[in-house]
Every structure is written in structure tokens, then in C-alpha cells.
Short mmCIF file of C-alpha atoms and ligand atoms in Angstrom, two decimals:
data_model
loop_
_atom_site.label_atom_id
_atom_site.label_comp_id
_atom_site.label_asym_id
_atom_site.label_seq_id
_atom_site.Cartn_x
_atom_site.Cartn_y
_atom_site.Cartn_z
CA MET A 1387 0.00 0.00 0.00
CA THR A 1388 1.16 3.42 -0.64
CA TYR A 1389 0.78 6.48 1.22
CA HIS A 1390 -0.15 9.89 0.13
CA THR A 1391 -2.30 12.96 -0.02
CA ILE A 1392 -5.28 14.02 1.83
CA THR A 1393 -8.83 12.86 1.12
CA PHE A 1394 -8.34 10.90 -2.07
CA ARG A 1395 -5.13 9.40 -0.94
CA SER A 1396 -6.54 8.58 2.43
CA ALA A 1397 -9.48 6.99 0.81
CA ILE A 1398 -7.03 4.43 -0.14
CA ILE A 1399 -7.09 2.30 2.60
CA LEU A 1400 -7.32 -1.03 3.31
CA LEU A 1401 -9.10 -1.24 6.42
CA GLY A 1402 -9.92 -4.20 8.41
CA CYS A 1403 -13.28 -3.03 9.57
CA THR A 1404 -14.84 -6.39 10.12
CA ILE A 1405 -11.46 -7.64 11.00
CA LEU A 1406 -12.22 -6.00 14.30
CA ALA A 1407 -15.62 -7.51 14.17
CA THR A 1408 -13.81 -10.78 14.13
CA VAL A 1409 -11.33 -9.64 16.68
CA GLY A 1410 -13.24 -11.97 18.95
CA ALA A 1411 -12.07 -14.73 16.65
CA ALA A 1412 -8.63 -13.21 15.98
CA GLN A 1413 -6.03 -14.21 18.53
CA PHE A 1414 -4.09 -11.23 19.83
CA PRO A 1415 -1.25 -12.20 22.17
CA SER A 1416 -1.17 -10.76 25.71
CA ALA A 1417 1.25 -7.84 26.12
CA PRO A 1418 4.78 -9.24 25.49
CA LYS A 1419 7.32 -9.35 28.38
CA PRO A 1420 9.36 -6.09 28.41
CA LEU A 1421 12.71 -6.63 26.74
CA GLU A 1422 15.80 -7.19 28.98
CA PRO A 1423 18.21 -4.25 28.52
CA LYS A 1424 21.52 -5.44 27.10
CA MET A 1425 24.77 -3.51 26.89
CA PRO A 1426 25.38 -2.70 23.22
CA GLN A 1427 27.60 -5.20 21.40
CA GLY A 1428 28.23 -2.69 18.54
CA VAL A 1429 31.42 -2.42 16.56
CA GLY A 1430 33.91 0.38 16.71
CA GLY A 1431 33.83 1.02 20.43
CA CYS A 1432 30.27 1.98 21.37
CA THR A 1433 29.90 5.07 23.41
CA ILE A 1434 26.69 5.26 25.42
CA ASN A 1435 25.40 8.40 23.85
CA LYS A 1436 26.66 11.06 21.47
CA PRO A 1437 24.50 14.00 20.35
CA CYS A 1438 22.78 13.24 17.05
CA ALA A 1439 24.61 16.02 15.22
CA GLU A 1440 27.88 14.20 15.95
CA VAL A 1441 26.55 10.73 15.22
CA ALA A 1442 24.67 11.56 12.02
CA PRO A 1443 27.76 11.69 9.75
CA ASP A 1444 28.77 8.20 10.99
CA ILE A 1445 25.31 6.79 10.40
CA ILE A 1446 25.12 8.42 6.95
CA LYS A 1447 28.53 7.00 6.02
CA LYS A 1448 27.45 3.51 7.13
CA ALA A 1449 24.20 3.78 5.21
CA LEU A 1450 25.78 4.99 1.97
CA GLY A 1451 28.76 2.62 2.21
CA PRO A 1452 29.02 -1.07 1.41
CA SER A 1453 26.20 -3.04 3.02
CA PRO A 1454 24.15 -6.24 2.72
CA LEU A 1455 21.15 -4.15 1.53
CA GLU A 1456 21.26 -5.39 -2.09
CA SER A 1457 21.88 -9.05 -1.24
CA ASN A 1458 19.24 -8.98 1.51
CA LEU A 1459 16.66 -7.56 -0.87
CA ARG A 1460 17.57 -10.10 -3.54
CA GLN A 1461 16.97 -12.85 -0.98
CA LEU A 1462 13.57 -11.39 -0.11
CA THR A 1463 12.45 -10.81 -3.70
CA ASP A 1464 14.20 -13.36 -5.92
CA VAL A 1465 14.38 -16.21 -3.36
CA VAL A 1466 11.33 -15.72 -1.07
CA GLY A 1467 9.28 -13.87 -3.75
CA GLY A 1468 5.78 -12.40 -3.52
CA ARG A 1469 4.51 -12.96 0.03
CA ILE A 1470 0.81 -12.64 0.75
CA THR A 1471 -0.02 -12.46 4.45
CA GLY A 1472 -0.63 -15.93 5.85
CA SER A 1473 1.10 -17.68 2.96
CA PRO A 1474 4.13 -20.02 3.22
CA ALA A 1475 6.17 -17.33 1.42
CA ALA A 1476 5.22 -14.81 4.13
CA ASP A 1477 6.48 -17.26 6.76
CA LYS A 1478 9.78 -17.51 4.88
CA ALA A 1479 9.96 -13.72 4.73
CA ILE A 1480 9.49 -13.55 8.51
CA ASP A 1481 12.43 -15.95 8.97
CA TRP A 1482 14.45 -13.86 6.51
CA ALA A 1483 13.77 -10.72 8.54
CA VAL A 1484 14.70 -12.33 11.88
CA GLN A 1485 18.01 -13.59 10.47
CA ALA A 1486 18.82 -10.29 8.78
CA PHE A 1487 18.06 -8.27 11.93
CA ARG A 1488 20.28 -10.60 13.92
CA ALA A 1489 23.09 -10.05 11.41
CA ALA A 1490 22.54 -6.29 11.76
CA GLY A 1491 23.64 -6.55 15.41
CA VAL A 1492 20.54 -5.30 17.21
CA ASP A 1493 19.98 -6.00 20.91
CA GLU A 1494 16.94 -8.17 20.45
CA VAL A 1495 14.68 -9.62 17.75
CA LEU A 1496 11.30 -11.17 18.35
CA THR A 1497 8.13 -11.93 16.45
CA GLU A 1498 4.55 -11.35 17.57
CA ASN A 1499 1.79 -13.37 16.05
CA PHE A 1500 -1.74 -12.38 15.15
CA THR A 1501 -4.54 -13.87 13.10
CA VAL A 1502 -6.34 -12.47 10.08
CA PRO A 1503 -9.93 -13.60 9.52
CA VAL A 1504 -9.36 -14.93 6.01
CA GLY A 1505 -6.51 -16.67 4.21
CA TRP A 1506 -6.55 -16.26 0.45
CA SER A 1507 -4.73 -17.52 -2.64
CA GLU A 1508 -5.66 -17.40 -6.29
CA GLY A 1509 -6.73 -20.56 -8.15
CA ARG A 1510 -6.33 -21.03 -11.92
CA THR A 1511 -8.29 -18.05 -13.18
CA ARG A 1512 -9.61 -18.44 -16.73
CA LEU A 1513 -12.00 -16.52 -18.97
CA GLU A 1514 -13.22 -18.11 -22.19
CA VAL A 1515 -14.99 -15.97 -24.78
CA LEU A 1516 -17.93 -18.01 -26.15
CA ALA A 1517 -19.56 -15.35 -28.36
CA PRO A 1518 -19.34 -13.57 -30.77
CA GLN A 1519 -16.03 -15.45 -31.39
CA PRO A 1520 -13.29 -16.96 -29.23
CA PHE A 1521 -10.22 -14.82 -28.48
CA PRO A 1522 -7.70 -14.91 -25.60
CA VAL A 1523 -8.30 -12.75 -22.55
CA HIS A 1524 -5.61 -12.23 -19.90
CA LEU A 1525 -6.78 -11.57 -16.33
CA VAL A 1526 -6.09 -12.14 -12.63
CA SER A 1527 -8.39 -12.29 -9.64
CA ILE A 1528 -8.33 -9.28 -7.37
CA GLY A 1529 -7.03 -10.07 -3.90
CA TRP A 1530 -9.54 -11.44 -1.40
CA SER A 1531 -12.08 -12.03 -4.17
CA PRO A 1532 -14.44 -14.92 -3.48
CA ALA A 1533 -14.32 -17.83 -5.92
CA THR A 1534 -16.86 -18.16 -8.71
CA PRO A 1535 -19.36 -21.01 -8.19
CA PRO A 1536 -17.79 -24.49 -8.73
CA GLY A 1537 -17.16 -24.97 -12.46
CA GLY A 1538 -17.34 -21.21 -13.05
CA LEU A 1539 -20.15 -19.06 -14.39
CA THR A 1540 -21.37 -18.31 -17.92
CA ALA A 1541 -22.90 -14.91 -18.59
CA ASN A 1542 -23.05 -11.94 -20.92
CA VAL A 1543 -20.58 -9.15 -20.41
CA VAL A 1544 -22.34 -5.79 -19.92
CA ASP A 1545 -20.35 -2.58 -20.34
CA VAL A 1546 -21.12 -0.11 -17.50
CA GLY A 1547 -18.63 2.55 -18.59
CA MET A 1548 -16.73 4.04 -15.62
CA GLY A 1549 -19.17 2.28 -13.28
CA ASN A 1550 -20.87 5.47 -12.18
CA GLU A 1551 -24.62 5.96 -11.75
CA ALA A 1552 -25.06 6.81 -15.43
CA GLY A 1553 -23.18 3.71 -16.53
CA PHE A 1554 -25.36 1.37 -14.48
CA LYS A 1555 -28.50 3.28 -15.45
CA HIS A 1556 -27.59 2.79 -19.10
CA ALA A 1557 -27.10 -0.95 -18.54
CA GLY A 1558 -30.39 -1.19 -16.71
CA GLU A 1559 -31.85 -4.68 -16.29
CA SER A 1560 -29.18 -6.24 -18.52
CA ALA A 1561 -26.71 -6.04 -15.62
CA LYS A 1562 -28.77 -8.55 -13.63
CA GLY A 1563 -26.92 -11.89 -13.57
CA ALA A 1564 -24.33 -10.46 -15.99
CA ILE A 1565 -20.60 -9.86 -15.65
CA VAL A 1566 -20.11 -6.11 -15.70
CA LEU A 1567 -17.07 -4.54 -17.38
CA VAL A 1568 -15.81 -1.33 -15.73
CA HIS A 1569 -13.60 1.11 -17.65
CA THR A 1570 -10.73 2.88 -15.89
CA ASN A 1571 -8.21 5.66 -16.45
CA VAL A 1572 -4.54 4.86 -16.97
CA LEU A 1573 -2.66 5.19 -13.66
CA LYS A 1574 -0.11 8.04 -13.73
CA THR A 1575 -0.10 10.00 -10.47
CA TRP A 1576 -0.45 9.41 -6.69
CA ASP A 1577 -3.99 10.76 -6.95
CA ASP A 1578 -4.81 8.37 -9.79
CA LEU A 1579 -3.57 5.58 -7.54
CA MET A 1580 -5.71 6.81 -4.66
CA ASN A 1581 -8.75 7.08 -6.90
CA GLU A 1582 -8.42 3.38 -7.62
CA TYR A 1583 -9.42 2.84 -3.97
CA TYR A 1584 -11.58 5.86 -3.51
CA PHE A 1585 -14.16 5.32 -6.27
CA GLU A 1586 -14.31 1.55 -6.39
CA PRO A 1587 -16.24 0.75 -3.20
CA ALA A 1588 -19.23 2.72 -4.61
CA ILE A 1589 -18.95 0.93 -7.96
CA ILE A 1590 -19.05 -2.43 -6.17
CA ASP A 1591 -22.17 -1.24 -4.31
CA ARG A 1592 -23.83 -0.45 -7.65
CA ALA A 1593 -22.89 -3.83 -9.12
CA VAL A 1594 -24.25 -5.63 -6.05
CA ASN A 1595 -27.47 -3.59 -6.17
CA ALA A 1596 -27.84 -4.32 -9.91
CA GLY A 1597 -27.59 -8.05 -9.18
CA ALA A 1598 -24.41 -8.50 -11.23
CA ALA A 1599 -22.68 -11.92 -10.98
CA ALA A 1600 -19.10 -10.61 -11.19
CA ILE A 1601 -17.00 -7.56 -12.07
CA LEU A 1602 -14.23 -7.25 -14.66
CA TRP A 1603 -12.01 -4.21 -13.99
CA MET A 1604 -10.13 -2.85 -16.99
CA SER A 1605 -6.43 -2.75 -16.00
CA THR A 1606 -5.21 0.78 -15.31
CA ARG A 1607 -1.86 -0.17 -16.84
CA PRO A 1608 -1.17 -0.55 -20.59
CA TYR A 1609 0.86 -3.25 -22.33
CA MET A 1610 -1.09 -6.19 -20.89
CA LEU A 1611 0.27 -5.44 -17.38
CA LEU A 1612 -1.75 -7.11 -14.63
CA TYR A 1613 -1.77 -6.28 -10.94
CA ARG A 1614 -3.91 -6.96 -7.93
CA HIS A 1615 -4.92 -5.41 -4.68
CA ASN A 1616 -7.96 -5.87 -2.58
CA LEU A 1617 -10.56 -3.21 -2.55
CA SER A 1618 -12.44 -4.31 0.53
CA LEU A 1619 -11.77 -2.20 3.55
CA THR A 1620 -12.40 -4.91 6.05
CA GLY A 1621 -9.91 -7.61 5.22
CA GLU A 1622 -12.92 -9.81 4.68
CA LEU A 1623 -13.75 -11.42 1.35
CA GLU A 1624 -15.14 -9.19 -1.35
CA ARG A 1625 -18.88 -9.30 -1.93
CA LEU A 1626 -18.59 -10.32 -5.62
CA PRO A 1627 -16.06 -12.28 -7.69
CA GLN A 1628 -13.83 -9.71 -9.39
CA ALA A 1629 -10.88 -9.78 -11.74
CA VAL A 1630 -8.51 -7.32 -13.40
CA VAL A 1631 -8.48 -7.78 -17.20
CA ALA A 1632 -5.56 -6.72 -19.38
CA ARG A 1633 -6.38 -3.25 -20.72
CA GLU A 1634 -6.02 -4.23 -24.36
CA ASP A 1635 -8.31 -7.27 -23.93
CA ALA A 1636 -10.93 -5.27 -22.00
CA LEU A 1637 -11.00 -2.61 -24.76
CA ARG A 1638 -11.44 -5.39 -27.38
CA ILE A 1639 -14.45 -6.78 -25.46
CA ALA A 1640 -15.87 -3.26 -25.17
CA ARG A 1641 -15.52 -2.67 -28.92
CA PHE A 1642 -17.48 -5.89 -29.72
CA ILE A 1643 -20.23 -4.77 -27.35
CA ALA A 1644 -20.25 -1.27 -28.86
CA ALA A 1645 -20.60 -2.89 -32.30
CA ASN A 1646 -23.76 -4.62 -31.03
CA GLN A 1647 -22.06 -8.00 -31.02
CA PRO A 1648 -22.98 -9.31 -27.56
CA VAL A 1649 -20.09 -10.90 -25.71
CA LYS A 1650 -20.78 -14.09 -23.77
CA VAL A 1651 -18.05 -15.61 -21.59
CA HIS A 1652 -17.31 -18.42 -19.18
CA LEU A 1653 -15.42 -17.13 -16.11
CA ASP A 1654 -13.78 -19.59 -13.73
CA MET A 1655 -11.97 -18.29 -10.59
CA PRO A 1656 -11.41 -21.20 -8.18
CA ASN A 1657 -9.77 -19.03 -5.49
CA LYS A 1658 -8.69 -20.84 -2.34
CA ILE A 1659 -10.12 -19.36 0.87
CA THR A 1660 -9.21 -20.48 4.36
CA GLU A 1661 -10.72 -19.35 7.61
CA HIS A 1662 -8.22 -17.55 9.77
CA ALA A 1663 -4.62 -17.21 8.62
CA ALA A 1664 -1.79 -16.84 11.13
CA SER A 1665 0.85 -14.16 10.62
CA GLU A 1666 3.57 -12.34 12.57
CA ASN A 1667 5.18 -8.95 12.91
CA VAL A 1668 8.96 -8.88 13.28
CA ILE A 1669 10.32 -6.50 15.95
CA ALA A 1670 13.98 -5.69 16.52
CA GLU A 1671 15.32 -3.24 19.07
CA ILE A 1672 18.31 -1.08 19.87
CA ARG A 1673 17.82 -0.32 23.54
CA GLY A 1674 18.06 3.31 24.60
CA SER A 1675 20.73 4.52 27.01
CA GLU A 1676 18.85 6.97 29.28
CA LYS A 1677 15.13 6.29 28.69
CA PRO A 1678 15.07 2.71 27.41
CA ASP A 1679 11.35 2.29 28.08
CA GLU A 1680 10.51 5.14 25.73
CA PHE A 1681 10.62 4.06 22.12
CA VAL A 1682 10.44 5.23 18.53
CA ILE A 1683 9.27 2.84 15.79
CA LEU A 1684 10.91 2.83 12.36
CA GLY A 1685 8.75 0.59 10.21
CA ALA A 1686 7.76 -0.80 6.83
CA HIS A 1687 5.61 -3.73 5.76
CA LEU A 1688 6.98 -7.16 4.92
CA ASP A 1689 3.94 -8.63 3.20
CA SER A 1690 3.28 -8.01 -0.48
CA TRP A 1691 1.15 -9.18 -3.36
CA GLU A 1692 2.54 -12.08 -5.32
CA LEU A 1693 2.18 -11.37 -9.05
CA GLY A 1694 5.60 -9.72 -8.82
CA THR A 1695 8.04 -10.05 -5.91
CA GLY A 1696 7.00 -6.93 -3.95
CA ALA A 1697 10.33 -5.16 -4.49
CA LEU A 1698 9.00 -1.57 -4.50
CA ASP A 1699 5.97 -2.36 -2.33
CA ASP A 1700 7.36 -2.65 0.18
CA GLY A 1701 10.35 -5.01 0.06
CA CYS A 1702 12.92 -2.28 -0.60
CA ASN A 1703 11.83 -0.48 2.59
CA ALA A 1704 11.71 -3.69 4.63
CA ALA A 1705 15.36 -4.29 3.66
CA MET A 1706 16.10 -0.60 4.20
CA VAL A 1707 14.74 -0.65 7.79
CA ILE A 1708 16.94 -3.65 8.60
CA ASP A 1709 19.96 -1.90 7.13
CA ALA A 1710 19.14 1.30 9.01
CA ALA A 1711 19.42 -0.77 12.21
CA ARG A 1712 22.83 -2.02 11.02
CA ALA A 1713 24.00 1.54 10.23
CA ILE A 1714 22.89 2.87 13.63
CA ARG A 1715 24.49 -0.07 15.45
CA ALA A 1716 27.69 0.29 13.37
CA SER A 1717 27.90 3.99 14.32
CA GLY A 1718 28.70 2.78 17.82
CA SER A 1719 26.32 5.27 19.39
CA ILE A 1720 23.08 4.73 21.27
CA PRO A 1721 20.26 7.23 21.48
CA LYS A 1722 18.57 8.19 24.75
CA ARG A 1723 15.40 6.29 23.89
CA SER A 1724 15.02 2.86 22.30
CA ILE A 1725 14.44 2.39 18.58
CA ARG A 1726 12.17 -0.49 17.55
CA PHE A 1727 12.53 -1.59 13.94
CA VAL A 1728 9.20 -3.17 13.01
CA LEU A 1729 8.29 -5.08 9.86
CA PHE A 1730 4.51 -5.46 9.81
CA THR A 1731 2.56 -8.05 7.88
CA GLY A 1732 -1.11 -7.88 6.95
CA GLU A 1733 -0.66 -4.34 5.58
CA GLU A 1734 -2.19 -5.09 2.19
CA GLN A 1735 -5.27 -6.55 3.87
CA GLY A 1736 -5.98 -3.51 6.01
CA MET A 1737 -2.92 -2.68 8.08
CA LEU A 1738 -3.76 -5.74 10.20
CA GLY A 1739 -0.24 -6.17 11.62
CA SER A 1740 0.12 -2.57 12.81
CA TRP A 1741 -3.37 -2.78 14.27
CA ALA A 1742 -2.40 -5.97 16.12
CA TYR A 1743 0.80 -4.28 17.33
CA ALA A 1744 -1.06 -1.22 18.63
CA LEU A 1745 -3.52 -3.46 20.46
CA ALA A 1746 -0.85 -5.75 21.91
CA HIS A 1747 1.26 -2.79 23.12
CA ARG A 1748 -1.60 -0.59 24.24
CA THR A 1749 -0.19 -0.42 27.79
CA GLU A 1750 3.09 0.91 26.40
CA LEU A 1751 1.74 3.56 24.03
CA ASP A 1752 2.19 6.36 26.57
CA HIS A 1753 5.92 5.66 26.17
CA MET A 1754 5.84 5.58 22.35
CA ASP A 1755 7.38 8.73 20.89
CA ALA A 1756 6.63 8.24 17.23
CA ALA A 1757 5.96 5.84 14.37
CA ILE A 1758 8.15 6.58 11.32
CA ILE A 1759 6.84 4.63 8.29
CA PHE A 1760 8.26 4.09 4.77
CA ASP A 1761 5.84 2.65 2.19
CA SER A 1762 6.15 4.51 -1.09
CA GLY A 1763 8.85 2.60 -2.92
CA ASP A 1764 12.38 3.91 -3.48
CA GLY A 1765 11.62 7.43 -4.74
CA LYS A 1766 13.50 10.44 -3.32
CA VAL A 1767 12.26 11.44 0.15
CA THR A 1768 10.91 15.00 -0.02
CA GLY A 1769 9.88 15.23 3.62
CA TYR A 1770 7.40 13.62 6.02
CA SER A 1771 3.64 13.72 6.33
CA LEU A 1772 3.00 14.54 9.98
CA GLY A 1773 -0.52 13.17 10.12
CA GLY A 1774 -2.01 16.59 10.77
CA ARG A 1775 0.18 17.17 13.87
CA LYS A 1776 1.29 20.79 13.57
CA ASP A 1777 2.51 20.64 17.18
CA ILE A 1778 5.41 18.33 16.31
CA ALA A 1779 6.61 20.24 13.22
CA ALA A 1780 9.33 22.26 14.95
CA ASN A 1781 10.82 19.17 16.62
CA VAL A 1782 10.75 17.27 13.32
CA THR A 1783 12.55 20.12 11.56
CA GLN A 1784 15.17 20.07 14.32
CA ALA A 1785 15.55 16.30 14.01
CA LEU A 1786 16.14 16.65 10.25
CA ARG A 1787 18.83 19.31 10.65
CA PRO A 1788 21.75 16.83 10.41
CA LEU A 1789 20.27 15.74 7.04
CA ALA A 1790 20.46 19.16 5.39
CA SER A 1791 22.59 17.80 2.56
CA PHE A 1792 19.72 15.45 1.57
CA GLY A 1793 17.13 18.23 1.64
CA PRO A 1794 15.47 20.54 1.31
CA PHE A 1795 12.58 18.79 3.03
CA GLU A 1796 8.97 19.86 2.97
CA ASN A 1797 6.92 18.31 5.77
CA THR A 1798 3.19 18.21 5.15
CA PHE A 1799 0.16 18.16 7.45
CA ASP A 1800 -1.95 15.82 5.38
CA SER A 1801 -3.15 12.59 6.89
CA ASP A 1802 -3.97 9.33 5.39
CA MET A 1803 -5.35 5.89 6.04
CA GLY A 1804 -2.98 4.45 3.52
CA THR A 1805 -0.38 2.60 5.53
CA ASP A 1806 0.86 1.36 8.89
CA ASN A 1807 0.84 4.72 10.63
CA LEU A 1808 -2.96 4.75 10.92
CA ASP A 1809 -3.47 2.80 14.13
CA PHE A 1810 -0.75 4.77 15.90
CA LEU A 1811 -2.29 8.04 14.73
CA LEU A 1812 -5.66 6.86 16.05
CA GLU A 1813 -3.96 6.04 19.36
CA GLY A 1814 -2.74 9.65 19.56
CA VAL A 1815 0.92 8.83 18.90
CA PRO A 1816 2.81 11.22 16.55
CA THR A 1817 3.39 9.66 13.12
CA LEU A 1818 5.83 10.52 10.33
CA VAL A 1819 5.27 8.92 6.93
CA ALA A 1820 7.89 9.50 4.23
CA ASN A 1821 6.65 11.56 1.29
CA GLN A 1822 8.49 10.30 -1.75
CA GLU A 1823 8.73 11.10 -5.45
CA PRO A 1824 6.76 8.53 -7.43
CA ASP A 1825 9.58 7.36 -9.78
CA ASP A 1826 8.25 4.23 -11.52
CA TYR A 1827 6.08 3.24 -8.58
CA MET A 1828 2.75 3.75 -10.36
CA MET A 1829 3.28 1.42 -13.29
CA ASN A 1830 4.67 -1.33 -11.09
CA TYR A 1831 2.30 -0.91 -8.18
CA HIS A 1832 1.13 -4.38 -7.06
CA ALA A 1833 1.94 -5.55 -10.59
CA ALA A 1834 3.76 -8.55 -12.06
CA SER A 1835 6.55 -6.09 -12.85
CA ASP A 1836 7.24 -5.11 -9.21
CA THR A 1837 10.60 -6.89 -9.18
CA TYR A 1838 14.18 -6.45 -7.91
CA ASP A 1839 15.42 -4.87 -11.15
CA LYS A 1840 13.12 -1.88 -10.52
CA VAL A 1841 14.97 -0.78 -7.37
CA ASP A 1842 17.29 2.22 -7.51
CA PHE A 1843 19.81 1.27 -4.80
CA ALA A 1844 21.70 4.57 -4.82
CA GLN A 1845 18.44 6.37 -3.99
CA LEU A 1846 17.37 3.66 -1.53
CA LYS A 1847 20.65 4.10 0.36
CA ARG A 1848 20.07 7.85 0.56
CA ASN A 1849 16.56 7.14 1.87
CA GLU A 1850 18.14 4.77 4.41
CA ALA A 1851 20.47 7.51 5.63
CA ILE A 1852 17.44 9.79 6.05
CA ALA A 1853 15.38 7.10 7.81
CA ALA A 1854 18.20 6.06 10.17
CA VAL A 1855 19.17 9.60 11.16
CA THR A 1856 15.51 10.63 11.59
CA ALA A 1857 14.86 7.66 13.90
CA TYR A 1858 18.07 8.31 15.86
CA ALA A 1859 17.39 12.04 16.10
CA VAL A 1860 13.80 11.61 17.30
CA ALA A 1861 14.95 8.98 19.84
CA ASP A 1862 17.66 11.34 21.04
CA LEU A 1863 15.70 14.61 21.24
CA PRO A 1864 16.09 16.37 24.60
CA GLU A 1865 12.27 16.36 24.92
CA ARG A 1866 9.64 14.11 23.39
CA LEU A 1867 8.62 14.82 19.79
CA GLY A 1868 5.11 15.59 21.02
CA PRO A 1869 2.53 14.45 23.53
CA ARG A 1870 0.20 11.50 23.05
CA GLN A 1871 -3.13 13.02 22.11
CA THR A 1872 -6.27 12.43 24.12
CA ARG A 1873 -9.31 10.91 22.41
CA LYS A 1874 -10.83 14.39 22.20
CA GLN A 1875 -7.73 15.78 20.50
CA ILE A 1876 -7.65 12.86 18.06
CA GLU A 1877 -11.34 13.48 17.19
CA ARG A 1878 -10.46 17.10 16.36
CA LEU A 1879 -7.50 15.92 14.27
CA LEU A 1880 -9.73 13.52 12.32
CA LYS A 1881 -11.99 16.46 11.47
CA THR A 1882 -9.28 18.95 10.55
CA THR A 1883 -7.41 16.47 8.36
CA GLY A 1884 -10.49 15.13 6.55
CA LEU A 1885 -9.81 11.64 7.90
CA GLU A 1886 -13.23 11.54 9.54
CA LYS A 1887 -14.89 11.99 6.15
CA GLU A 1888 -12.82 9.24 4.59
CA MET A 1889 -13.35 6.89 7.51
CA LYS A 1890 -17.10 7.41 7.13
CA GLU A 1891 -17.02 6.89 3.34
CA THR A 1892 -14.97 3.74 3.69
CA GLY A 1893 -17.01 2.20 6.48
CA PHE A 1894 -14.10 2.52 8.89
CA TRP A 1895 -15.70 5.05 11.19
CA SER A 1896 -17.65 2.49 13.27
CA LEU A 1897 -14.39 0.80 14.25
CA TRP A 1898 -13.21 4.08 15.74
CA VAL A 1899 -16.56 4.93 17.35
CA ASP A 1900 -16.82 1.44 18.88
CA GLY A 1901 -13.27 1.75 20.20
CA LYS A 1902 -12.16 -1.31 18.26
CA ARG A 1903 -9.49 0.71 16.55
CA GLY A 1904 -7.82 3.70 18.13
CA ARG A 1905 -7.53 5.23 21.56
CA GLN A 1906 -10.21 3.99 23.95
CA PRO A 1907 -13.15 6.24 24.78
ZN1 ZN B 1160 2.76 -0.85 0.61
#
């Protein structure tokens, strides 16, 4: 999942609404035992604590210098591969992370398990054109789509345009029992990407209300590129079978229909659904010197979709967070507060891992200084989104001072439901999410082309230097970055940032109101 802009961007969320509903069913571990402080085993003669301004050049040098970053990421992408939460590949990725964190020399590594309500994997998806004439159609199921009935379903394809009211009105009764084809715009910008999430829930509503049997989404990428993500906001199965069809094939179907040559197809999507899938977050720590019980999280997500190998989303940042730990440890210095390096899973299904973490560590959140999250590929970092928290801006600017050579930075006050900062924001903890230039993120987003060769390691290393120094600086600030907000203050923040509107439009609001997600009433 990516992160970006206000409203539209935030609409992009993957929220586990009903996940909470099934929290009863989901197993959240009791609060983990506090970690035993260990004297740092770092290289190069650790000193307890050096001011960040003095340490930053060391950390930057370690980040930009030779490191296992490339080989680690190749292991995660080429060897482990695409890793859907709850899948065997995700389990291998968790082992990879534990080993790599150990090699980075941190004080402690542990995993925390949680359960997601549904396990999902794609079966052999096929679409056969029966009329007016056979031709090949390339498609993939969207994530968390239910299977078609056993043996598949045969139906007419009905073109509903962009899937808006007018499109369904034009289709009228013909949409009943049919497979509706929805046109899309080509994905170019962050906002385009957000719109993919923002507009689609309403289109699905219309298809369900029209009695459609399934939805075919025209791919938003040209050149036969296929991708998947789940559109549900609850982590539960979608309401209708849905697939993404190669843009060129979808346009061909649409042209037959426009030429009054009805298109009849047989769609078979034998997706495999399991109840409850187990997963884990991986947590590593460098223990603080003066206030070890206060902590800053530097995080990314470890899970990915599996058409590609999740290199840009979010493998490069998972490997980067591990290497940031190595660079900080190798600097030989220790900040006042602890730094926890967390690789969440379940992000693509609704930030389930970060939700589980916030719930499991609820008793510690008064001691949590900040969540710093990277989840927008390897593009140049232009600053941080502060989740609407104007009160922390001055301290963030101070923390970024040692990074002047990587700037200038523009921090923004937008807020979003797009990645693993959300549950911490809703718990009143300050959050920083890296704003990054898009680079080639859009085309490859969740696509079969999201592979190791797409990663710009020189830029990723610069982002690592920024991430490592930011985490160190925030953990070493003389005072806390900012207070933990009360529920009242968070409610005001949700209004001022527009998050409340998005949470209502995406069906997430009830989770907040019921106290299932976010700071308790
Ligand atoms: Zn992501």
C-alpha cells in the first residue's frame, strides 16, 4: 500500500473493519514481556550516547557505504518472492527478517503473532470468450475475491462505462446476472492511484445492487500489465467475484459490445479461501541509554502481493529498515530512547499487523514517541507527512537538521489511512510517513513487474540515511517529539485532516466509534 495525499489518498485504505468484528475470533497475544536491557555489542567502540549532530555523519557513512542491503533484498524478492499475508512465502519472509536483523547486530529480535480472519490464494483463473467469437483474454483475480461457483459461471458481459450511476442506469436490467465490465483511467499519479481505492467501493455497491454476478475491472496499466490489490476495507472477502483484465483485452471486449455483437463468456476463478490465517510482525530493538522504556518505531511492511516479488511495495523499505538498524548499530552510538525496527505483515489486507501491534502494546503507548513509516517505494524522500500534527513540526525540523545535505525537506500536514501509521495516529501517537517522489512506482504498483530490477539502490541508500538519522534524532531529542493526544484531540484531528470523512465513506468510522481501533473512549 502506498501512502499519500489528503482525502483521495486517504481513501485508499485497506481497512480491516470487520477484521475487528472478528477480533473476537482473531487471537491477539497478551502484552509481550518487556525486553531485557543489554549492553550494546556494537562495533567500533560503542559510546553510550553522542549528540545526534555528531553521530549523524557516521550513520550516513554507514548507510551509503558497502552493506548487505542489495543481497538482503535479492533474498527477499528473488528467493522468497511475492509474500501474501498468511502464505508459506510470508512465513519464509518472517524468517528472513529475523536472520537479517540478527546479522545487523541489534539488541533483540522477536516476532509477535496475530490472526487475520481470512486466508486467500488465487486458483487457476480463466475466462473463455464463447460469443461472438473466441479470443484470448488475460486476467487475474483481485485479492480477497471470493471464488466463482464451482465450475465457473457463464454470462453476458455488460459494459457499464466508468461504473458510475449513469453507466449502471444505461445498462439497466441487462446487468442482472451479468458480468459487468468497468472502464478505468490509466494510472499516472499518486492521486490516480488513490482514486483506484476511492471510487471503487461505490462501484461495487452499484454492481451488487444491480444483481451482477461478477466484475471485470479494466487494467489501469497498458501493455497487458496485470496487478492486484484488494478493494475491501475490512480484510474480509469481497462481496462479488472480481478480476482485473488486461487493458487491451478489455477494450477489445468493449468494442465488440459497442458494435452490437454481444459478448458471452465463461469465467472460472477457483480461489482458495481459508478461515483464519496466522501471521507475525517482526520487531527488533536497539535499547536506549537513558530512557530505554521510551521508544520510537521505524517501520515498513513485509507482506506483499505475489504477481511480482514486492520489491518496491514494500520489500525495498523492509530491507532498508533492517539496514538502518545495522547503520545505527555500526555507528557505535546509542540514542537516549530505544528504537524499535518493526516489519509489519497484513498491511495489504488492512494494516492488520500494525493494528495488532497497537492493540498488543496498548499499555506501552504512553511511552511511544513516534511511528516513522516508509511505504512509497524507493523514490526520493521529499519530507514527512506529519498526520495533521502541527505541534510536532518544529521538533521534526530540528531532528532533520543533520540531514540538510539530503534536503530541502517539505513536511506536510496531510493525513492518510494508507499505511501502517494509521493505528498509531488513532492512538494519539505522533506519526511521520515519508513523502516520496513517485519514480516508476505507479506502473509497477502491485503488478507482475514489481521486481528487484526496478529498485534504484543509490536512492534507496540515501533514503536509508534519512530514515536512520531521523529515527536516531527523534529517539535522542532532549524532549519528546510531542505528547500522546487524548481521544478528544484525536477526534479534532480527524476532522481537521479530513480523515473523519474518509473513515465514514470507507465504512471505517464504526471501528473508531466502537473503540475497536484507536484510543479507547
Ligand atoms: Zn505498501
